[in-house]
XYZ file of C-alpha atoms in Angstrom:
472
model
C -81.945 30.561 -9.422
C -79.425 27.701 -10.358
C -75.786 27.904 -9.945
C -75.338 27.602 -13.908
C -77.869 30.149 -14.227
C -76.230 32.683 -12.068
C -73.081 31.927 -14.113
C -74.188 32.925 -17.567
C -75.973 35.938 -16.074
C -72.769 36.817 -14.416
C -71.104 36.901 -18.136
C -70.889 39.568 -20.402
C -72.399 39.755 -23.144
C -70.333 38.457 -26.715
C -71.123 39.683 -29.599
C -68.779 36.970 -31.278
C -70.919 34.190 -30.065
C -74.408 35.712 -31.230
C -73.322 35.815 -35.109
C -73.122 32.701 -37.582
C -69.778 32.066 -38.633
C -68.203 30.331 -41.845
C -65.060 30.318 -43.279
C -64.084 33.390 -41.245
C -67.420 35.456 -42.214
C -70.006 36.370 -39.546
C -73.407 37.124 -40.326
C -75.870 38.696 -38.064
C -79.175 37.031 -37.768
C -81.916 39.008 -39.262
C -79.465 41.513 -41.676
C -77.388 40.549 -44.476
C -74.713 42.687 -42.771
C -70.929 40.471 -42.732
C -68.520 40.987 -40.615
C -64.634 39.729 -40.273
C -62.378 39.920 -37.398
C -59.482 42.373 -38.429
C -55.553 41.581 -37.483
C -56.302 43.420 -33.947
C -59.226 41.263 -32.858
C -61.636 43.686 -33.728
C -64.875 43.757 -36.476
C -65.035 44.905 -39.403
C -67.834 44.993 -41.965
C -67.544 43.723 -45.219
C -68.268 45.703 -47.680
C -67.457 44.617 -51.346
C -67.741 40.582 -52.502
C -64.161 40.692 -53.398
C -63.319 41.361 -49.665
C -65.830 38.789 -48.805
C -63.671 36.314 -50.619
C -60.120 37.267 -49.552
C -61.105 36.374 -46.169
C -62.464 33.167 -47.165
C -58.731 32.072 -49.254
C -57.778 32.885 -45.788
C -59.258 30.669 -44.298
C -59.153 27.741 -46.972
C -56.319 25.846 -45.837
C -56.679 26.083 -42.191
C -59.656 25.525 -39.408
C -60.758 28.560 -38.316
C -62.476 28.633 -34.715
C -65.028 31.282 -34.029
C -63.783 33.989 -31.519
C -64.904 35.123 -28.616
C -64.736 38.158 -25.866
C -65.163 35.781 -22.771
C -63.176 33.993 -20.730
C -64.053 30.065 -19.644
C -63.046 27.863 -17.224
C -59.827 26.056 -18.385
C -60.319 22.684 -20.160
C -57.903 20.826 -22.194
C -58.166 21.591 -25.836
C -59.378 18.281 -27.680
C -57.585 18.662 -30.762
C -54.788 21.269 -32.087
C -56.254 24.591 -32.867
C -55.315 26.584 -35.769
C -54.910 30.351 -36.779
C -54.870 32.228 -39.495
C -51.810 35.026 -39.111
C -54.378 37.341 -39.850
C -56.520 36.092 -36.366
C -53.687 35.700 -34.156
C -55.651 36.806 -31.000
C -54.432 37.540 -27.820
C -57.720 38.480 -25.706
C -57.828 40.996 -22.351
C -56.068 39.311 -19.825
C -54.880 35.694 -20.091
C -53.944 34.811 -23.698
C -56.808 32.287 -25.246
C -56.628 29.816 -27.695
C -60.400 28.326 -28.639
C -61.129 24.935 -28.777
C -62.054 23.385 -32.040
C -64.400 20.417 -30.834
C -66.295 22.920 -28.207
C -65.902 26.113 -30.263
C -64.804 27.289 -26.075
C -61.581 29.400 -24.849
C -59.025 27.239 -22.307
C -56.267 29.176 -20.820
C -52.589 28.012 -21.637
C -50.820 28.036 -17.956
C -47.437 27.740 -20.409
C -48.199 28.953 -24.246
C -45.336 29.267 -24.984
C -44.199 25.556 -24.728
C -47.775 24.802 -25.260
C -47.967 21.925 -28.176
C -48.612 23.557 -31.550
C -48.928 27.204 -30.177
C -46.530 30.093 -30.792
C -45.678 33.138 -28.980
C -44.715 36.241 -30.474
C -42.131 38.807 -28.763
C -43.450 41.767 -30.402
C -46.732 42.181 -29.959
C -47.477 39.064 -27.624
C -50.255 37.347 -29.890
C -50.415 33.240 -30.062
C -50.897 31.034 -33.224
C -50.158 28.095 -34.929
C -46.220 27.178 -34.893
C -47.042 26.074 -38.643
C -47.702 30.169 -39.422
C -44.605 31.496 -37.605
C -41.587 33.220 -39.845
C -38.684 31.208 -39.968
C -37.157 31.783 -35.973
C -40.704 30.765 -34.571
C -40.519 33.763 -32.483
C -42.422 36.472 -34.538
C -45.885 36.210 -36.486
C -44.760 38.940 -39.209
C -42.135 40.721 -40.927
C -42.962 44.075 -39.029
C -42.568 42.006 -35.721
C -39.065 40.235 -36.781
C -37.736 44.381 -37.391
C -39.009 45.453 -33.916
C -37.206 42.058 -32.228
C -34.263 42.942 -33.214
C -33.926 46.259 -33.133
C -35.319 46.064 -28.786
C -32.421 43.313 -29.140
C -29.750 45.570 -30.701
C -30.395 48.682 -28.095
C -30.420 46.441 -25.200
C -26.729 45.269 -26.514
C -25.681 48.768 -26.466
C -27.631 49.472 -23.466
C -25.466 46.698 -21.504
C -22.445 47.260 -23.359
C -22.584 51.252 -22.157
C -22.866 50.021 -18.296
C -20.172 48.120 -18.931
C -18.110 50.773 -20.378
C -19.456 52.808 -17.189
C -18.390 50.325 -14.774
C -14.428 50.139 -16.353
C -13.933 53.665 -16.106
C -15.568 55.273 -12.368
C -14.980 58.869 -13.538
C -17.863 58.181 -16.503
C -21.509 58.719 -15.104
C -24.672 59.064 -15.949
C -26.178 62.320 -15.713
C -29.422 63.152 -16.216
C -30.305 66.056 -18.808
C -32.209 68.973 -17.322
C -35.458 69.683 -18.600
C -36.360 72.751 -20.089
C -39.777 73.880 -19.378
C -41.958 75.076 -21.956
C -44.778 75.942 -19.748
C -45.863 79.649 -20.366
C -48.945 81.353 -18.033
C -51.587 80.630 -19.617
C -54.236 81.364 -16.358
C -57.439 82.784 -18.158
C -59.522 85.176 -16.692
C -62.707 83.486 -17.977
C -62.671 85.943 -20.998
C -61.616 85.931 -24.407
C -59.785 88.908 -25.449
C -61.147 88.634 -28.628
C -64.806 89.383 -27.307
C -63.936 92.268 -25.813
C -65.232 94.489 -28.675
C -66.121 97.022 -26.387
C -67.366 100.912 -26.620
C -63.948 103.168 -26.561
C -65.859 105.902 -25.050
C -66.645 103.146 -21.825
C -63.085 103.084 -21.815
C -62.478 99.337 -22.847
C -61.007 98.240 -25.792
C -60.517 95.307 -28.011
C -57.832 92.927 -26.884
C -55.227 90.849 -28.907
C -56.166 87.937 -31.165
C -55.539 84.076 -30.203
C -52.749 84.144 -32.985
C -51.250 87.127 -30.942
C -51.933 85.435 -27.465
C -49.963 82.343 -28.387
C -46.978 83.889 -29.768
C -46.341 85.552 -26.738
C -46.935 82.801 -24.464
C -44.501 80.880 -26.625
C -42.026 84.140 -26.346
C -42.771 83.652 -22.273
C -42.089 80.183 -22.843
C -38.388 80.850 -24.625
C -37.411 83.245 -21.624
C -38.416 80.685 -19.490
C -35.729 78.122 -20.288
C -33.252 77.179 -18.535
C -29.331 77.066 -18.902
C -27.241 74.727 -20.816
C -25.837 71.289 -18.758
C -23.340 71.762 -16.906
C -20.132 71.012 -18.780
C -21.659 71.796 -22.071
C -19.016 73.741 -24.160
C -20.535 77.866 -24.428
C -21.561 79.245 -27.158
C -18.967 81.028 -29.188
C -19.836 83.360 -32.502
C -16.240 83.426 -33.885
C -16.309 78.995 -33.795
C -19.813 78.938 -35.340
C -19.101 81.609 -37.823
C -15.788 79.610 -38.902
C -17.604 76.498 -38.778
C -20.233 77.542 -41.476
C -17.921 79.774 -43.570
C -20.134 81.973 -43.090
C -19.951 86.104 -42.430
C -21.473 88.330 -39.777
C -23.735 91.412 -40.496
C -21.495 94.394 -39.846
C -22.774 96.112 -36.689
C -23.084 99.713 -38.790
C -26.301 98.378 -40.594
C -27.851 98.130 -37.660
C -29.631 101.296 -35.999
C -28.864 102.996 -32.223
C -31.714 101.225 -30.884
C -30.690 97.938 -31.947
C -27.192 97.821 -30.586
C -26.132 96.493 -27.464
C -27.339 98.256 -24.071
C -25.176 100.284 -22.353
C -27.383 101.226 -19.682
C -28.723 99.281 -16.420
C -32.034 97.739 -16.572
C -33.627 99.844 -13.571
C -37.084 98.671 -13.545
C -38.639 96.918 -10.515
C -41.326 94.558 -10.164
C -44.528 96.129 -9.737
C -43.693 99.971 -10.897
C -46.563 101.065 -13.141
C -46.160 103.208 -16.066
C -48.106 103.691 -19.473
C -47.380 101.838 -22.395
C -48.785 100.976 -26.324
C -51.024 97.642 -26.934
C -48.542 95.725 -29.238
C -51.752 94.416 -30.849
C -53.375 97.408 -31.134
C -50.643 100.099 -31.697
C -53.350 102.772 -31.514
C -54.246 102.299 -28.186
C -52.462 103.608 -25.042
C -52.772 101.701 -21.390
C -52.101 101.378 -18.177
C -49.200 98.599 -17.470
C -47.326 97.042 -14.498
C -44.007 95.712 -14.567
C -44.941 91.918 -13.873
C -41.080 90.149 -14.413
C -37.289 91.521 -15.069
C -35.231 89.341 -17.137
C -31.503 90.860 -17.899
C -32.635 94.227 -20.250
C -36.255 93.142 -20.811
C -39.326 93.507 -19.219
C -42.613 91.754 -18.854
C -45.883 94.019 -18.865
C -49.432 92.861 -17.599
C -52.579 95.026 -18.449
C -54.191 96.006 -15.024
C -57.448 94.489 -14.987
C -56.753 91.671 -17.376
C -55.579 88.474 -17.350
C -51.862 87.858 -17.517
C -52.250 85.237 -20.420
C -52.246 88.735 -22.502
C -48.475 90.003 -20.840
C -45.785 90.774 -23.529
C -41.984 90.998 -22.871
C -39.901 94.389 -24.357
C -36.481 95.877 -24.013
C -35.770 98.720 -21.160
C -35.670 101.298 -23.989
C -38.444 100.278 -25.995
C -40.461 103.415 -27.935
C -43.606 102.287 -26.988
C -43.349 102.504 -22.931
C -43.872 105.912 -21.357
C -43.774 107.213 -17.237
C -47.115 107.890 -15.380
C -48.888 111.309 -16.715
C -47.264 111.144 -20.755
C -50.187 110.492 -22.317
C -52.375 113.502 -20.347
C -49.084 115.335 -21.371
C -49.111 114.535 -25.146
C -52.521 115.074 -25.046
C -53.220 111.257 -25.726
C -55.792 108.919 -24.702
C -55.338 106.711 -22.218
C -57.320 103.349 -21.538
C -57.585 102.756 -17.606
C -57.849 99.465 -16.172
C -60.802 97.306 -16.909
C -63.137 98.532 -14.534
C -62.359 102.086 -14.408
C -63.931 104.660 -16.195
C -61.646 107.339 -18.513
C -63.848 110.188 -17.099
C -62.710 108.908 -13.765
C -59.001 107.429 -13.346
C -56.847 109.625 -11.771
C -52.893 108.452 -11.709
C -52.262 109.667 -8.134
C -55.602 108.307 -6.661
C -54.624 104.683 -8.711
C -51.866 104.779 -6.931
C -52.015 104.981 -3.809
C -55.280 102.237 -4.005
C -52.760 99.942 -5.171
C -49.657 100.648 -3.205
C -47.842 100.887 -6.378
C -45.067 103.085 -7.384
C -44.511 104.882 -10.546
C -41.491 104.085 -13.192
C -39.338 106.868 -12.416
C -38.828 109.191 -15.713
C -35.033 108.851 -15.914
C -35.585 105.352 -16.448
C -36.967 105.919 -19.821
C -34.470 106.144 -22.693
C -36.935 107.717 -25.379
C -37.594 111.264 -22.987
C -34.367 112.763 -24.270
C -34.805 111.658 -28.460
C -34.115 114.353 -30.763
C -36.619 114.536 -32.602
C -35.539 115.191 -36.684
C -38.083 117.905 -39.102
C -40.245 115.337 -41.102
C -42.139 115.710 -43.905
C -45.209 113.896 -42.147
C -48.403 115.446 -41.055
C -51.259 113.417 -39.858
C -53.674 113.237 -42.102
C -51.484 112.927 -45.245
C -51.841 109.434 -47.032
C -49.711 107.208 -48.641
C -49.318 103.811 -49.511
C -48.148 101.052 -47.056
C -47.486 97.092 -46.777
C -49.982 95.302 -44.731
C -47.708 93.887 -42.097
C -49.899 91.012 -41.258
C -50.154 90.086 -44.950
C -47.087 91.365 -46.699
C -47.818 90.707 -49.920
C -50.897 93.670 -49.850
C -49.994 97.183 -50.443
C -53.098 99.354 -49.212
C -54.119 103.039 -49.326
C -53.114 104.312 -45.602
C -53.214 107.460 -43.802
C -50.881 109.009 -41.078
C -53.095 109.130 -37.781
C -50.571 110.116 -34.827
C -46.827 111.116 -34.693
C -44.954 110.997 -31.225
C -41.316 112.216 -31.336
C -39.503 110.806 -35.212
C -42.157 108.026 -35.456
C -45.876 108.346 -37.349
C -48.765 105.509 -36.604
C -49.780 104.067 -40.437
C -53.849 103.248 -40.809
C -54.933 101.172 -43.406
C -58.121 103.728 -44.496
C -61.366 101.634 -43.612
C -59.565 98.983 -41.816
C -60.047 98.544 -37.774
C -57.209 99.599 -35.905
C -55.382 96.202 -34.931
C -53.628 96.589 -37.888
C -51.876 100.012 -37.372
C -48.427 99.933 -36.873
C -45.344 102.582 -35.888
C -42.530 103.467 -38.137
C -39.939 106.133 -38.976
C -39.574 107.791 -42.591
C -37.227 105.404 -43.694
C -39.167 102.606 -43.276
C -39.142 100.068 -46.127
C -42.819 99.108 -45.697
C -44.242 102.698 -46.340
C -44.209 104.532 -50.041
C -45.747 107.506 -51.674
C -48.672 107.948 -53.943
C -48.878 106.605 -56.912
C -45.975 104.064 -56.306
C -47.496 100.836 -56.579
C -48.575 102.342 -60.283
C -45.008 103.330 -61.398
C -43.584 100.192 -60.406
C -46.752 98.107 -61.844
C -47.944 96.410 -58.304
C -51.585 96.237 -57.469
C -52.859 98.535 -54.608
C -55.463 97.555 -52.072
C -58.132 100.132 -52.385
C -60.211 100.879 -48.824
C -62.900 97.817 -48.307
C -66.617 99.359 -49.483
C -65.087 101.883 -51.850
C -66.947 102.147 -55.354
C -65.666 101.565 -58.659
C -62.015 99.866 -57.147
C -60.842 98.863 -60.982
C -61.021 102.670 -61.658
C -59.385 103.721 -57.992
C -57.593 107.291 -58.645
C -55.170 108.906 -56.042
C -56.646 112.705 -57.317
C -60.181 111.912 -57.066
C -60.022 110.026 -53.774
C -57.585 112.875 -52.038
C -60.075 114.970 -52.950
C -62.920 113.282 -51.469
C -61.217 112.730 -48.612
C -60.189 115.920 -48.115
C -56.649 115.102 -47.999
C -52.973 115.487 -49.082
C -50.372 112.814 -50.116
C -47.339 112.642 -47.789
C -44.295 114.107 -50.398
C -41.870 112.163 -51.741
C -38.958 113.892 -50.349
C -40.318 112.666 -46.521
C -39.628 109.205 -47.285
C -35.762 108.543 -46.484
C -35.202 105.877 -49.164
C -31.928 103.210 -47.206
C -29.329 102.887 -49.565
């Protein structure tokens, strides 16, 4: 094989130099298919005559040397070449400028003081001095903004280390980060496939809406504190600031005021607990983090991408044994089965220790006479989509709270609340105040829903009016 030989096979392969070009068209041999090089150096078919012939008025009043992906040995150029602003080019590695008499790249060892050849600051392509703005050191408008506005922050740039270097006590320091990063570990499930058999004792787990709002509430916690020598945060300046007026504290309930008491949970303790997705369900939960008054709880047997934070007090948490008490069901850890799980035995196979009772706030409630019963419907909003109204039907009721099922719907959409709830109302509301109620999915002749002829064939009775507790 011959040296030359060896040296084209050696080359890659151009695409450039296998198509016919004239007045800054190619055409590929064999298909009327056009192409144009765009203002990046890269093809572009032509699709429409009247592009065809923009490019060309491009081109009219200037040579315009075929392009090329390769890289040749330097030789000097044998007449000035000329570009198009639209084909500045500035090829992988060494800038090249193509040779008019040869159609062949040479490499410029100094382009920018090369004769006839511009350099632009902005985006570093090379052309004809004849096609450069007025300055000779840009190729467009869009280039002139970006040179000066790199020149204006390097001026305040220096001038700020000069300010730095009058006065010693000024320094730099650099902003802490505040990491976003919330577990996100997987367990090689989805939660949302875990449609499962309740009497196998697994349930369905939250959805990926769910799962991401509380990595993102894992990710808040997570923050850190403000720089050092960053002014606190003060109510009474912010409130004075924006003229504006705080919500008096007696419009908020017991359970939303301030805690009084000390956070006593440790990491680890187990207790049992309501799936915030599911509010139906009952499990078994670990204390996995302490944070001030809240705590984090992981699901035995499931990944931790599913943990949620609450308060101390929360409603929803309960000590080892309440639901077998209450006469609840509780879902044991993935793995288990209900027939099966035994606290004690649990246990002591895990080393673990179980929440104390005095460490939950809602063992001593006093629990007020309602007018709920489960069983009894009424009509409730659809917290996930507020602007529904549904037919709904009181399924549980633990201390002054009742669990609201949308009839017909699965139970991820249940959800706790007292009688004075503003989300709940009694029969026949949504037809007294003229709003249109969601009848139960699969229910015949919806236009012509009636509360008497449905309570009846449900066997039922409408929660009274009196149990609501209107808030005035």
């Amino acid at each position: 094989m011959t040296e030359s030989a060896s040296s084209t096979s050696g080359q890659e392969f151009d695409v450039f130099s296998v198509m016919d070009w004239k007045d800054g068209v190619g055409t590929l041999p064999g298909s009327d298919l056009k192409f144009r090089v765009n203002e990046f150096g890269a093809l572009e078919v032509i699709t429409d005559e009247s592009e065809m012939e923009n490019v060309k008025k491009a081109t009219a009043t200037t040579t315009w040397m075929v392009p090329t992906a390769q890289e040749a040995p330097t030789s000097s150029p044998s007449s000035r070449p000329v570009f198009p602003p639209a084909y500045w080019t500035s090829p992988p590695g060494c800038p090249t400028v193509f040779s008019e008499k040869t159609g062949m790249p040479f490499r410029l060892k100094d382009p920018v003081k090369a004769e006839g050849i511009q350099f632009c600051e902005n985006c570093c392509q090379y052309g004809n001095v004849d096609e450069c703005l007025s300055g000779g050191n840009s190729c467009s408008q869009n280039c002139t903004r970006h040179i000066k506005d790199n020149r204006d922050q390097k001026e305040e740039r220096d001038l700020g280390e000069d300010n730095e270097e009058e006065d010693p006590k000024c320094s730099r320091k650099k902003k802490p980060k505040l990491s976003l990063k919330a577990d996100s570990k997987e367990d090689g499930e989805e939660r949302d496939d875990e449609m499962e058999n309740k009497q196998d004792g697994r349930i369905l787990r939250g959805s990926q809406r769910a799962r991401r709002k509380r990595r993102g509430d894992s990710a808040v916690l997570k923050q850190g504190l403000p720089p050092k020598g960053k002014k606190a945060w003060c109510w009474a300046s912010y409130l004075e600031e924006e003229k504006a007026v705080a919500v008096p504290a007696k419009l908020f309930k017991e359970y939303q005021s301030f805690p009084y008491n000390k956070n006593g949970f440790k990491v680890g303790m187990k207790l049992e607990g309501v799936d915030p997705e599911h509010q139906s369900v009952y499990c078994v939960l670990t204390v996995a983090e302490v944070c001030g008054y809240r705590i984090k709880l992981h699901f035995d047997g499931y990944s931790d991408c599913y943990d949620f934070w609450v308060n101390a007090d929360a409603l929803d948490i309960h000590p080892v044994g309440w639901c077998e008490k209450t006469s609840h069901k509780l879902h044991p850890p993935k793995g288990y089965k209900e027939e099966e799980f035994n606290w004690q035995t649990y246990l002591k196979t895990c080393k673990a220790q179980a929440a104390p009772k005095s460490l939950f706030e809602n063992q001593n409630i006093t629990v007020i006479p309602s007018g709920f019963r489960v069983g009894m419907k009424l009509e409730a909003v659809d917290k996930k989509n507020p602007a529904f109204i549904c037919v709904a039907t009181v399924t549980d009721m633990v201390d002054n709270r009742f669990l609201v099922h949308f009839d017909n719907w699965d139970e991820s959409y249940d959800y706790w609340c007292e009688a004075s709830s503003p989300h709940i109302h009694p029969v026949g509301w949504c037809k007294e105040h003229r709003r249109t109620l969601i009848t139960p999915p699969g229910y015949p002749n919806v236009k012509h829903f009636s509360w008497d002829k449905y309570l009846e064939e449900t066997n039922s009775l409408p929660a009274p009016a009196r149990a609501f507790k209107v808030v005035r």
